[in-house]
Coordinates of N, CA, C and O in Angstrom, one line a residue:
X1 N 59.0 -139.3 -44.0 CA 57.9 -139.5 -44.9 C 57.1 -138.2 -45.0 O 56.8 -137.6 -44.0
X2 N 56.8 -137.8 -46.2 CA 56.1 -136.5 -46.4 C 54.6 -136.7 -46.6 O 54.1 -137.9 -46.8
X3 N 53.9 -135.7 -46.7 CA 52.4 -135.7 -47.0 C 51.6 -136.5 -46.0 O 51.7 -136.3 -44.8
X4 N 50.9 -137.5 -46.5 CA 50.1 -138.4 -45.7 C 50.6 -139.8 -45.8 O 49.9 -140.8 -45.3
X5 N 51.8 -140.0 -46.3 CA 52.4 -141.3 -46.6 C 52.4 -142.3 -45.4 O 52.3 -143.5 -45.5
X6 N 52.6 -141.7 -44.2 CA 52.7 -142.6 -43.0 C 51.3 -143.3 -42.7 O 51.3 -144.2 -41.9
X7 N 50.3 -142.8 -43.3 CA 48.9 -143.4 -43.1 C 48.7 -144.6 -43.9 O 47.8 -145.4 -43.6
X8 N 49.4 -144.8 -45.0 CA 49.2 -145.9 -45.9 C 49.4 -147.2 -45.2 O 50.4 -147.4 -44.5
X9 N 48.4 -148.1 -45.3 CA 48.5 -149.4 -44.8 C 48.4 -149.5 -43.3 O 48.6 -150.6 -42.7
X10 N 48.0 -148.4 -42.6 CA 47.9 -148.5 -41.2 C 46.4 -148.6 -40.8 O 45.5 -148.2 -41.5
X11 N 46.2 -149.2 -39.6 CA 44.8 -149.4 -39.1 C 44.5 -148.1 -38.4 O 44.9 -147.9 -37.2
X12 N 43.7 -147.3 -39.0 CA 43.3 -146.0 -38.4 C 41.8 -146.0 -38.3 O 41.0 -145.7 -39.2
X13 N 41.3 -146.5 -37.1 CA 39.9 -146.6 -36.9 C 39.1 -145.3 -37.0 O 37.9 -145.3 -37.5
X14 N 39.6 -144.2 -36.6 CA 38.9 -142.9 -36.8 C 39.9 -141.9 -37.3 O 41.0 -141.6 -36.7
X15 N 39.6 -141.4 -38.5 CA 40.5 -140.4 -39.2 C 39.5 -139.3 -39.5 O 38.7 -139.5 -40.4
X16 N 39.6 -138.2 -38.8 CA 38.7 -137.1 -39.1 C 39.5 -135.8 -39.2 O 39.8 -135.1 -38.2
X17 N 39.9 -135.5 -40.5 CA 40.8 -134.4 -40.7 C 40.1 -133.3 -41.6 O 39.4 -133.6 -42.6
X18 N 40.4 -132.1 -41.3 CA 40.0 -130.9 -42.1 C 41.3 -130.1 -42.4 O 42.1 -129.9 -41.5
X19 N 41.4 -129.7 -43.6 CA 42.6 -129.0 -44.1 C 42.1 -127.7 -44.7 O 41.0 -127.6 -45.4
X20 N 42.9 -126.6 -44.6 CA 42.5 -125.3 -45.2 C 43.8 -124.7 -45.7 O 44.8 -124.6 -45.0
X21 N 43.8 -124.3 -47.0 CA 45.0 -123.6 -47.6 C 45.1 -122.2 -47.2 O 44.1 -121.5 -47.1
X22 N 46.3 -121.8 -46.9 CA 46.7 -120.4 -46.6 C 46.0 -119.8 -45.3 O 45.8 -118.6 -45.1
X23 N 45.7 -120.7 -44.4 CA 45.2 -120.3 -43.0 C 46.3 -120.8 -42.0 O 47.0 -121.8 -42.2
X24 N 46.3 -120.1 -40.9 CA 47.1 -120.7 -39.7 C 46.3 -121.7 -39.0 O 45.0 -121.8 -39.3
X25 N 46.9 -122.5 -38.2 CA 46.2 -123.6 -37.5 C 45.1 -122.9 -36.6 O 44.0 -123.4 -36.5
X26 N 45.5 -121.8 -36.0 CA 44.5 -121.1 -35.1 C 43.3 -120.6 -35.9 O 42.1 -120.8 -35.5
X27 N 43.5 -120.0 -37.1 CA 42.4 -119.6 -37.9 C 41.5 -120.8 -38.3 O 40.3 -120.6 -38.3
X28 N 42.1 -121.9 -38.6 CA 41.3 -123.1 -39.0 C 40.4 -123.5 -37.8 O 39.2 -123.7 -38.0
X29 N 41.0 -123.6 -36.6 CA 40.2 -124.0 -35.5 C 39.1 -123.0 -35.2 O 38.0 -123.4 -34.8
X30 N 39.4 -121.7 -35.3 CA 38.4 -120.7 -35.1 C 37.2 -120.9 -36.1 O 36.1 -120.8 -35.7
X31 N 37.6 -121.1 -37.4 CA 36.5 -121.3 -38.4 C 35.7 -122.6 -38.1 O 34.5 -122.6 -38.5
X32 N 36.3 -123.5 -37.5 CA 35.6 -124.8 -37.2 C 34.7 -124.7 -36.0 O 34.0 -125.6 -35.7
X33 N 34.9 -123.6 -35.2 CA 34.0 -123.4 -34.1 C 34.6 -123.8 -32.8 O 33.9 -124.2 -31.8
X34 N 36.0 -123.8 -32.7 CA 36.6 -124.2 -31.4 C 36.3 -123.2 -30.3 O 36.1 -122.0 -30.5
X35 N 36.2 -123.8 -29.1 CA 36.0 -123.0 -27.9 C 37.2 -122.1 -27.7 O 38.3 -122.6 -27.4
X36 N 37.1 -120.8 -27.8 CA 38.3 -119.9 -27.7 C 38.9 -120.0 -26.3 O 40.1 -119.8 -26.2
X37 N 38.2 -120.3 -25.3 CA 38.8 -120.4 -23.9 C 39.7 -121.6 -23.8 O 40.5 -121.7 -22.8
X38 N 39.6 -122.6 -24.7 CA 40.4 -123.8 -24.6 C 41.5 -123.8 -25.6 O 42.3 -124.8 -25.6
X39 N 41.6 -122.8 -26.5 CA 42.5 -122.8 -27.6 C 43.9 -122.4 -27.0 O 44.2 -121.3 -26.6
X40 N 44.9 -123.4 -27.1 CA 46.2 -123.1 -26.5 C 47.2 -124.2 -27.1 O 46.7 -125.3 -27.4
X41 N 48.5 -123.9 -27.0 CA 49.5 -124.9 -27.4 C 49.7 -125.8 -26.1 O 49.9 -125.2 -25.0
X42 N 49.7 -127.1 -26.3 CA 49.8 -128.0 -25.2 C 50.9 -129.1 -25.6 O 51.0 -129.5 -26.7
X43 N 51.5 -129.7 -24.5 CA 52.3 -130.8 -24.7 C 51.5 -132.0 -25.0 O 50.2 -132.0 -24.8
X44 N 52.1 -133.1 -25.5 CA 51.3 -134.3 -25.8 C 50.6 -134.9 -24.5 O 49.5 -135.3 -24.6
X45 N 51.4 -134.8 -23.4 CA 50.8 -135.3 -22.2 C 49.6 -134.5 -21.7 O 48.6 -135.0 -21.3
X46 N 49.7 -133.1 -21.9 CA 48.6 -132.3 -21.5 C 47.4 -132.5 -22.4 O 46.3 -132.5 -22.0
X47 N 47.7 -132.7 -23.7 CA 46.6 -133.0 -24.6 C 45.8 -134.2 -24.2 O 44.6 -134.2 -24.2
X48 N 46.6 -135.3 -23.9 CA 45.9 -136.5 -23.5 C 45.1 -136.4 -22.2 O 44.0 -136.9 -22.1
X49 N 45.7 -135.7 -21.3 CA 45.1 -135.5 -20.0 C 43.8 -134.6 -20.0 O 42.8 -135.0 -19.5
X50 N 43.9 -133.5 -20.7 CA 42.8 -132.6 -20.8 C 41.7 -133.0 -21.8 O 40.5 -132.7 -21.6
X51 N 42.1 -133.7 -22.8 CA 41.2 -134.0 -23.9 C 40.9 -135.5 -24.1 O 41.2 -136.0 -25.2
X52 N 40.4 -136.2 -23.2 CA 40.2 -137.6 -23.3 C 39.0 -138.0 -24.2 O 39.0 -139.0 -24.7
X53 N 38.1 -137.1 -24.3 CA 36.9 -137.5 -25.1 C 35.9 -136.4 -25.0 O 36.1 -135.3 -24.5
X54 N 34.6 -136.6 -25.4 CA 33.6 -135.6 -25.3 C 33.4 -135.2 -23.8 O 33.5 -136.1 -22.9
X55 N 33.1 -134.0 -23.5 CA 32.8 -133.5 -22.2 C 31.3 -133.3 -22.0 O 30.5 -133.6 -22.9
X56 N 30.9 -132.8 -20.8 CA 29.5 -132.7 -20.5 C 28.8 -131.7 -21.3 O 27.6 -131.7 -21.5
X57 N 29.5 -130.8 -22.0 CA 28.9 -129.8 -22.9 C 28.8 -130.3 -24.3 O 28.3 -129.7 -25.2
X58 N 29.3 -131.5 -24.6 CA 29.3 -132.1 -25.9 C 30.4 -131.7 -26.8 O 30.4 -131.9 -28.0
X59 N 31.4 -131.0 -26.2 CA 32.6 -130.6 -27.1 C 33.5 -131.7 -27.2 O 33.6 -132.6 -26.3
X60 N 34.3 -131.8 -28.2 CA 35.2 -132.8 -28.5 C 36.6 -132.2 -28.7 O 36.7 -131.1 -29.3
X61 N 37.7 -133.0 -28.4 CA 39.0 -132.5 -28.6 C 39.4 -132.4 -30.1 O 39.1 -133.3 -30.9
X62 N 40.2 -131.4 -30.4 CA 40.8 -131.3 -31.7 C 42.2 -130.7 -31.6 O 42.4 -129.9 -30.7
X63 N 43.1 -131.2 -32.4 CA 44.5 -130.6 -32.4 C 44.7 -130.1 -33.8 O 44.1 -130.5 -34.8
X64 N 45.7 -129.2 -34.0 CA 45.9 -128.6 -35.3 C 47.4 -128.2 -35.5 O 48.1 -128.0 -34.5
X65 N 47.8 -128.1 -36.7 CA 49.1 -127.7 -37.1 C 49.2 -127.2 -38.5 O 48.1 -126.9 -39.1
X66 N 50.4 -127.1 -39.1 CA 50.6 -126.7 -40.4 C 51.5 -127.7 -41.2 O 52.3 -128.3 -40.6
X67 N 51.2 -127.8 -42.5 CA 52.1 -128.6 -43.4 C 52.1 -127.8 -44.7 O 51.1 -127.7 -45.4
X68 N 53.2 -127.2 -45.1 CA 53.3 -126.4 -46.3 C 52.4 -125.3 -46.2 O 52.3 -124.5 -45.3
X69 N 51.5 -125.1 -47.3 CA 50.6 -124.0 -47.4 C 49.3 -124.3 -46.7 O 48.3 -123.5 -46.7
X70 N 49.2 -125.5 -46.1 CA 47.9 -126.0 -45.5 C 47.9 -126.1 -44.0 O 48.9 -126.6 -43.4
X71 N 46.9 -125.6 -43.3 CA 46.6 -125.9 -41.9 C 45.8 -127.2 -41.8 O 45.0 -127.5 -42.7
X72 N 46.1 -128.0 -40.8 CA 45.3 -129.2 -40.6 C 44.7 -129.2 -39.2 O 45.2 -128.6 -38.3
X73 N 43.6 -129.9 -39.1 CA 42.9 -130.1 -37.8 C 42.5 -131.6 -37.7 O 41.8 -132.1 -38.6
X74 N 42.8 -132.2 -36.6 CA 42.4 -133.6 -36.4 C 41.4 -133.6 -35.2 O 41.7 -133.3 -34.1
X75 N 40.2 -134.1 -35.5 CA 39.2 -134.3 -34.5 C 39.4 -135.7 -33.9 O 39.4 -136.7 -34.5
X76 N 39.7 -135.7 -32.6 CA 40.1 -136.9 -31.9 C 39.0 -137.8 -31.5 O 39.2 -139.0 -31.4
X77 N 37.8 -137.3 -31.4 CA 36.7 -138.2 -30.9 C 35.4 -137.8 -31.6 O 34.3 -138.1 -31.0
X78 N 35.4 -137.2 -32.7 CA 34.2 -136.7 -33.4 C 34.4 -136.7 -34.9 O 35.5 -136.9 -35.4
X79 N 33.3 -136.5 -35.6 CA 33.4 -136.4 -37.1 C 32.6 -135.2 -37.5 O 31.8 -135.3 -38.5
X80 N 32.7 -134.1 -36.8 CA 31.9 -132.9 -37.1 C 32.2 -132.4 -38.6 O 31.3 -131.9 -39.2
X81 N 33.4 -132.7 -39.1 CA 33.8 -132.2 -40.4 C 32.8 -132.8 -41.5 O 32.6 -132.2 -42.5
X82 N 32.2 -133.9 -41.2 CA 31.3 -134.5 -42.2 C 29.8 -134.5 -41.7 O 28.9 -134.7 -42.5
X83 N 29.6 -134.3 -40.4 CA 28.3 -134.2 -39.9 C 27.6 -132.8 -40.1 O 26.4 -132.7 -40.2
X84 N 28.4 -131.8 -40.2 CA 28.0 -130.4 -40.4 C 28.4 -130.0 -41.8 O 29.5 -129.6 -42.0
X85 N 27.5 -130.1 -42.8 CA 27.9 -129.8 -44.2 C 28.3 -128.3 -44.3 O 29.2 -128.0 -45.2
X86 N 27.8 -127.4 -43.5 CA 28.2 -126.0 -43.6 C 29.6 -125.8 -43.1 O 30.2 -124.7 -43.4
X87 N 30.2 -126.7 -42.4 CA 31.5 -126.5 -41.8 C 32.6 -126.3 -42.9 O 33.4 -125.4 -42.9
X88 N 32.6 -127.2 -43.9 CA 33.6 -127.1 -45.0 C 33.4 -125.8 -45.7 O 34.4 -125.1 -46.2
X89 N 32.2 -125.3 -45.9 CA 31.9 -124.0 -46.5 C 32.5 -122.9 -45.7 O 33.2 -122.0 -46.3
X90 N 32.3 -122.9 -44.4 CA 32.9 -121.9 -43.6 C 34.4 -121.9 -43.6 O 35.0 -120.8 -43.6
X91 N 35.0 -123.1 -43.5 CA 36.4 -123.2 -43.5 C 37.0 -122.7 -44.8 O 38.1 -122.1 -44.9
X92 N 36.3 -122.9 -46.0 CA 36.9 -122.6 -47.3 C 36.6 -121.2 -47.7 O 37.1 -120.8 -48.8
X93 N 36.0 -120.3 -46.9 CA 35.7 -118.9 -47.3 C 37.1 -118.3 -47.7 O 38.0 -118.2 -46.9
X94 N 37.2 -117.8 -49.0 CA 38.4 -117.1 -49.5 C 39.5 -118.0 -49.7 O 40.6 -117.5 -50.0
X95 N 39.4 -119.3 -49.7 CA 40.5 -120.3 -49.9 C 39.9 -121.6 -50.3 O 38.8 -121.7 -50.9
X96 N 40.7 -122.7 -50.1 CA 40.2 -124.0 -50.4 C 40.3 -124.9 -49.1 O 41.1 -124.6 -48.2
X97 N 39.5 -125.9 -49.0 CA 39.4 -126.8 -47.9 C 39.2 -128.2 -48.3 O 38.6 -128.5 -49.4
X98 N 39.7 -129.2 -47.6 CA 39.6 -130.6 -47.8 C 39.2 -131.3 -46.5 O 39.7 -130.9 -45.5
X99 N 38.3 -132.2 -46.6 CA 38.0 -133.1 -45.5 C 38.3 -134.5 -45.9 O 37.9 -135.0 -47.0
X100 N 39.0 -135.2 -45.1 CA 39.3 -136.6 -45.2 C 38.7 -137.3 -43.9 O 39.2 -136.9 -42.8
X101 N 37.8 -138.2 -44.1 CA 37.2 -138.8 -43.0 C 37.1 -140.3 -43.2 O 36.8 -140.8 -44.3
X102 N 37.5 -141.1 -42.1 CA 37.4 -142.5 -42.2 C 36.9 -143.0 -40.9 O 37.6 -142.8 -39.8
X103 N 35.8 -143.7 -40.9 CA 35.2 -144.3 -39.6 C 34.3 -145.4 -40.0 O 33.5 -145.3 -40.9
X104 N 34.3 -146.5 -39.2 CA 33.4 -147.6 -39.4 C 33.3 -148.1 -40.8 O 32.3 -148.4 -41.4
X105 N 34.5 -148.1 -41.5 CA 34.6 -148.6 -42.8 C 34.2 -147.6 -43.9 O 34.3 -147.9 -45.1
X106 N 33.7 -146.5 -43.6 CA 33.3 -145.5 -44.5 C 34.5 -144.5 -44.7 O 35.0 -143.9 -43.7
X107 N 34.8 -144.2 -45.9 CA 35.9 -143.2 -46.2 C 35.2 -142.1 -47.1 O 34.5 -142.3 -48.0
X108 N 35.5 -140.8 -46.7 CA 35.0 -139.7 -47.4 C 36.1 -138.7 -47.8 O 37.0 -138.5 -47.1
X109 N 35.9 -138.1 -48.9 CA 36.7 -137.0 -49.5 C 35.8 -135.9 -49.9 O 35.0 -136.0 -50.7
X110 N 36.0 -134.7 -49.3 CA 35.2 -133.5 -49.7 C 36.2 -132.4 -50.0 O 37.3 -132.2 -49.4
X111 N 35.9 -131.6 -51.1 CA 36.7 -130.5 -51.5 C 35.9 -129.3 -51.7 O 34.8 -129.4 -52.4
X112 N 36.2 -128.1 -51.1 CA 35.5 -126.9 -51.3 C 36.4 -125.7 -51.6 O 37.5 -125.7 -51.2
X113 N 35.8 -124.8 -52.3 CA 36.5 -123.5 -52.6 C 35.6 -122.3 -52.3 O 34.4 -122.4 -52.7
X114 N 36.1 -121.3 -51.7 CA 35.4 -120.0 -51.6 C 33.9 -120.2 -51.1 O 33.0 -119.6 -51.6
X115 N 33.8 -121.0 -50.1 CA 32.5 -121.2 -49.4 C 31.5 -122.2 -50.0 O 30.4 -122.3 -49.5
X116 N 31.9 -122.9 -51.1 CA 31.0 -123.8 -51.7 C 31.7 -125.2 -51.9 O 32.9 -125.3 -52.2
X117 N 30.9 -126.2 -51.7 CA 31.4 -127.6 -51.9 C 31.5 -127.8 -53.4 O 30.5 -127.7 -54.1
X118 N 32.7 -128.2 -53.8 CA 32.9 -128.4 -55.2 C 32.7 -129.9 -55.6 O 32.0 -130.2 -56.5
X119 N 33.3 -130.8 -54.9 CA 33.3 -132.2 -55.2 C 33.4 -133.0 -53.9 O 34.3 -132.8 -53.1
X120 N 32.5 -134.0 -53.8 CA 32.6 -134.9 -52.6 C 32.1 -136.3 -53.0 O 31.2 -136.4 -53.9
X121 N 32.8 -137.2 -52.4 CA 32.4 -138.6 -52.7 C 32.9 -139.5 -51.5 O 33.7 -139.1 -50.7
X122 N 32.3 -140.7 -51.4 CA 32.6 -141.5 -50.3 C 32.5 -143.0 -50.7 O 31.9 -143.3 -51.8
X123 N 32.9 -143.9 -49.8 CA 33.0 -145.3 -50.1 C 31.6 -145.9 -50.1 O 31.4 -147.0 -50.6
X124 N 30.6 -145.3 -49.4 CA 29.3 -145.9 -49.3 C 28.5 -145.6 -50.5 O 27.8 -146.4 -51.1
X125 N 28.5 -144.3 -51.0 CA 27.7 -143.9 -52.1 C 28.4 -144.4 -53.4 O 27.7 -144.9 -54.3
X126 N 29.7 -144.4 -53.5 CA 30.4 -144.9 -54.6 C 31.1 -143.8 -55.4 O 31.0 -142.6 -55.1
X127 N 31.9 -144.1 -56.3 CA 32.8 -143.3 -57.1 C 32.2 -142.8 -58.4 O 32.7 -141.9 -59.1
X128 N 31.1 -143.5 -58.9 CA 30.6 -143.2 -60.2 C 30.1 -141.7 -60.2 O 29.7 -141.2 -59.1
X129 N 30.0 -141.1 -61.3 CA 29.6 -139.7 -61.4 C 28.3 -139.4 -60.7 O 28.1 -138.4 -60.0
X130 N 27.3 -140.3 -60.9 CA 26.0 -140.1 -60.4 C 26.0 -140.2 -58.8 O 25.0 -139.7 -58.2
X131 N 27.0 -140.8 -58.3 CA 27.1 -141.0 -56.8 C 27.8 -139.9 -56.1 O 27.7 -139.8 -54.9
X132 N 28.4 -139.0 -56.8 CA 29.1 -137.9 -56.2 C 28.3 -136.6 -56.2 O 27.2 -136.5 -56.8
X133 N 28.7 -135.7 -55.3 CA 27.9 -134.4 -55.2 C 28.8 -133.2 -55.1 O 30.0 -133.3 -55.0
X134 N 28.2 -132.0 -55.2 CA 28.9 -130.8 -55.1 C 28.7 -130.0 -56.4 O 28.0 -130.5 -57.4
X135 N 29.2 -128.8 -56.5 CA 29.0 -127.9 -57.7 C 29.6 -128.5 -58.9 O 29.2 -128.3 -60.0
X136 N 30.7 -129.2 -58.8 CA 31.5 -129.9 -59.9 C 31.9 -131.3 -59.5 O 33.1 -131.5 -59.2
X137 N 31.0 -132.2 -59.4 CA 31.3 -133.5 -58.9 C 32.5 -134.2 -59.6 O 33.2 -135.0 -59.0
X138 N 32.7 -133.9 -60.9 CA 33.7 -134.6 -61.7 C 35.0 -133.9 -61.6 O 36.0 -134.2 -62.4
X139 N 35.2 -132.9 -60.7 CA 36.4 -132.1 -60.7 C 37.7 -132.9 -60.6 O 38.7 -132.5 -61.1
X140 N 37.7 -134.1 -60.0 CA 38.9 -134.9 -59.8 C 39.0 -136.1 -60.7 O 39.8 -137.0 -60.4
X141 N 38.2 -136.2 -61.7 CA 38.2 -137.4 -62.6 C 39.6 -137.7 -63.2 O 40.0 -138.8 -63.2
X142 N 40.3 -136.7 -63.6 CA 41.7 -136.9 -64.2 C 42.6 -137.4 -63.1 O 43.4 -138.3 -63.4
X143 N 42.5 -136.9 -61.9 CA 43.4 -137.3 -60.9 C 43.0 -138.8 -60.4 O 43.9 -139.6 -60.2
X144 N 41.7 -139.1 -60.4 CA 41.3 -140.4 -60.1 C 41.9 -141.4 -61.1 O 42.4 -142.5 -60.7
X145 N 41.8 -141.1 -62.3 CA 42.3 -142.0 -63.4 C 43.8 -142.1 -63.3 O 44.3 -143.2 -63.5
X146 N 44.5 -141.0 -63.0 CA 46.0 -141.1 -62.9 C 46.4 -142.0 -61.8 O 47.5 -142.6 -61.9
X147 N 45.6 -142.3 -60.8 CA 45.9 -143.2 -59.7 C 45.4 -144.6 -60.0 O 45.4 -145.4 -59.0
X148 N 44.9 -144.9 -61.2 CA 44.4 -146.2 -61.5 C 43.0 -146.5 -61.2 O 42.5 -147.6 -61.4
X149 N 42.2 -145.5 -60.8 CA 40.8 -145.7 -60.5 C 40.0 -145.5 -61.8 O 40.5 -144.8 -62.7
X150 N 38.8 -146.0 -61.9 CA 37.9 -145.8 -63.0 C 36.6 -145.3 -62.5 O 35.7 -146.1 -62.1
X151 N 36.4 -144.0 -62.4 CA 35.2 -143.5 -61.8 C 33.9 -143.8 -62.6 O 32.8 -143.9 -62.1
X152 N 34.1 -144.1 -63.9 CA 32.9 -144.4 -64.7 C 32.2 -145.7 -64.2 O 31.0 -145.8 -64.3
X153 N 33.0 -146.6 -63.7 CA 32.3 -147.9 -63.2 C 32.5 -148.0 -61.7 O 32.1 -149.0 -61.1
X154 N 33.0 -147.0 -61.0 CA 33.1 -147.0 -59.6 C 34.3 -147.8 -59.0 O 34.2 -148.2 -57.9
X155 N 35.3 -148.1 -59.8 CA 36.5 -148.9 -59.4 C 37.5 -148.0 -58.8 O 38.0 -147.0 -59.4
X156 N 37.9 -148.3 -57.5 CA 38.9 -147.5 -56.8 C 40.3 -147.8 -57.2 O 41.2 -147.0 -56.8
X157 N 40.5 -148.8 -57.9 CA 41.9 -149.1 -58.4 C 42.7 -149.8 -57.4 O 42.3 -150.2 -56.3
X158 N 44.0 -149.9 -57.7 CA 45.0 -150.6 -56.8 C 45.2 -150.0 -55.4 O 45.6 -150.7 -54.5
X159 N 44.9 -148.7 -55.3 CA 45.2 -148.1 -54.0 C 44.0 -148.4 -53.0 O 44.2 -148.2 -51.8
X160 N 42.9 -148.8 -53.5 CA 41.7 -148.9 -52.6 C 41.2 -147.6 -52.3 O 41.8 -146.5 -52.6
X161 N 40.1 -147.5 -51.6 CA 39.4 -146.3 -51.3 C 40.2 -145.3 -50.5 O 40.4 -144.2 -50.9
X162 N 40.7 -145.8 -49.3 CA 41.4 -144.9 -48.4 C 42.7 -144.4 -49.1 O 43.0 -143.2 -49.1
X163 N 43.5 -145.3 -49.7 CA 44.7 -144.9 -50.3 C 44.5 -143.9 -51.5 O 45.2 -143.0 -51.6
X164 N 43.4 -144.1 -52.2 CA 43.1 -143.2 -53.3 C 42.8 -141.8 -52.8 O 43.3 -140.8 -53.3
X165 N 42.0 -141.8 -51.8 CA 41.6 -140.4 -51.2 C 42.8 -139.7 -50.6 O 42.9 -138.5 -50.7
X166 N 43.6 -140.5 -49.9 CA 44.9 -139.9 -49.4 C 45.7 -139.3 -50.5 O 46.3 -138.2 -50.4
X167 N 45.9 -140.1 -51.6 CA 46.7 -139.6 -52.7 C 46.1 -138.3 -53.3 O 46.8 -137.4 -53.8
X168 N 44.7 -138.3 -53.4 CA 44.1 -137.0 -53.9 C 44.5 -135.8 -53.1 O 44.8 -134.8 -53.6
X169 N 44.4 -136.0 -51.8 CA 44.8 -135.0 -50.9 C 46.3 -134.6 -51.0 O 46.6 -133.4 -51.1
X170 N 47.2 -135.5 -51.1 CA 48.6 -135.2 -51.3 C 48.8 -134.5 -52.6 O 49.6 -133.6 -52.7
X171 N 48.0 -134.8 -53.6 CA 48.2 -134.1 -54.9 C 47.8 -132.6 -54.8 O 48.3 -131.8 -55.6
X172 N 47.0 -132.3 -53.8 CA 46.7 -130.9 -53.5 C 47.7 -130.2 -52.7 O 47.6 -129.0 -52.5
X173 N 48.6 -131.0 -52.1 CA 49.7 -130.4 -51.3 C 49.4 -130.6 -49.8 O 50.2 -130.1 -49.0
X174 N 48.4 -131.3 -49.4 CA 48.1 -131.4 -47.9 C 49.0 -132.5 -47.3 O 49.4 -133.4 -48.0
X175 N 49.1 -132.4 -46.1 CA 49.9 -133.4 -45.3 C 49.7 -133.2 -43.8 O 49.1 -132.2 -43.4
X176 N 50.2 -134.2 -43.1 CA 50.1 -134.1 -41.6 C 51.3 -134.8 -41.1 O 51.5 -136.0 -41.2
X177 N 52.3 -134.1 -40.6 CA 53.6 -134.7 -40.1 C 53.3 -135.6 -38.9 O 52.9 -135.1 -37.8
X178 N 53.6 -136.8 -39.1 CA 53.4 -137.8 -38.0 C 54.2 -137.4 -36.7 O 53.7 -137.5 -35.6
X179 N 55.4 -137.0 -36.9 CA 56.2 -136.6 -35.7 C 55.6 -135.5 -34.9 O 55.5 -135.5 -33.7
X180 N 55.1 -134.5 -35.7 CA 54.4 -133.4 -35.0 C 53.2 -133.9 -34.2 O 52.9 -133.5 -33.1
X181 N 52.4 -134.8 -34.8 CA 51.2 -135.3 -34.2 C 51.5 -136.1 -33.0 O 50.7 -136.0 -32.0
X182 N 52.5 -136.9 -32.9 CA 52.8 -137.7 -31.7 C 53.8 -137.3 -30.8 O 53.9 -137.7 -29.6
X183 N 54.7 -136.3 -31.2 CA 55.8 -135.9 -30.3 C 55.8 -134.5 -29.9 O 56.0 -134.1 -28.7
X184 N 55.5 -133.6 -30.8 CA 55.7 -132.2 -30.5 C 54.4 -131.6 -29.8 O 53.4 -132.2 -29.8
X185 N 54.6 -130.4 -29.2 CA 53.5 -129.7 -28.7 C 52.6 -129.3 -29.8 O 53.0 -129.0 -30.9
X186 N 51.3 -129.3 -29.6 CA 50.3 -128.9 -30.6 C 49.3 -127.9 -30.1 O 49.0 -127.8 -28.9
X187 N 48.8 -127.2 -31.0 CA 47.6 -126.3 -30.7 C 46.4 -127.2 -30.6 O 46.2 -128.1 -31.4
X188 N 45.7 -127.0 -29.5 CA 44.6 -127.9 -29.2 C 43.4 -127.0 -28.7 O 43.6 -125.9 -28.2
X189 N 42.2 -127.6 -28.8 CA 41.0 -126.9 -28.3 C 39.9 -127.9 -28.1 O 40.1 -129.1 -28.5
X190 N 38.8 -127.5 -27.7 CA 37.6 -128.3 -27.7 C 36.7 -127.7 -28.8 O 36.6 -126.5 -28.9
X191 N 36.2 -128.6 -29.6 CA 35.3 -128.2 -30.7 C 33.9 -128.3 -30.3 O 33.4 -129.4 -29.9
X192 N 33.1 -127.2 -30.4 CA 31.7 -127.3 -30.2 C 31.0 -128.1 -31.2 O 31.3 -128.1 -32.4
X193 N 30.1 -129.0 -30.8 CA 29.3 -129.7 -31.8 C 28.4 -128.8 -32.6 O 28.0 -127.7 -32.1
X194 N 28.1 -129.3 -33.8 CA 27.2 -128.5 -34.7 C 25.9 -128.1 -34.1 O 25.3 -127.1 -34.2

């Protein structure tokens, strides 16, 4: 399965992903503020053993990889990608970045280019134009409609909120290989809190 398709219909209690086009996984983690002393490729067992959760310094584990033209980073125990609004700006300098976040029933989609937030929306605020924010909040209206959503009235359509946001990401070319995530060695680090 390609893109983000393996996530459809799954119970994912915490999904905290940041993507950046034309960056390596290492560059993405560096832009996100990863602790350089912890940045290394690790086996799945070593990742689980070393990165069980937040540590005494408040850093949280993050792993990263590549899919097509995009680097991805998965925060395993935090949501810094949406807690620090400046993070997506830093990540998107000279390129484009996407944040997909799902926690406690809230789903968020943020898109930035060249250091500025272009369009962002979430399931709490709503999908209507007045509920979105960024330099061009309506940037994805045609894509939303193509997937059966009606942003004029805040209707997420047949995919539901999470499915819709995942499809928007896939339309940009982002993905996260499930096999890489659960089987292969990954670049990992500890991410300093904002």
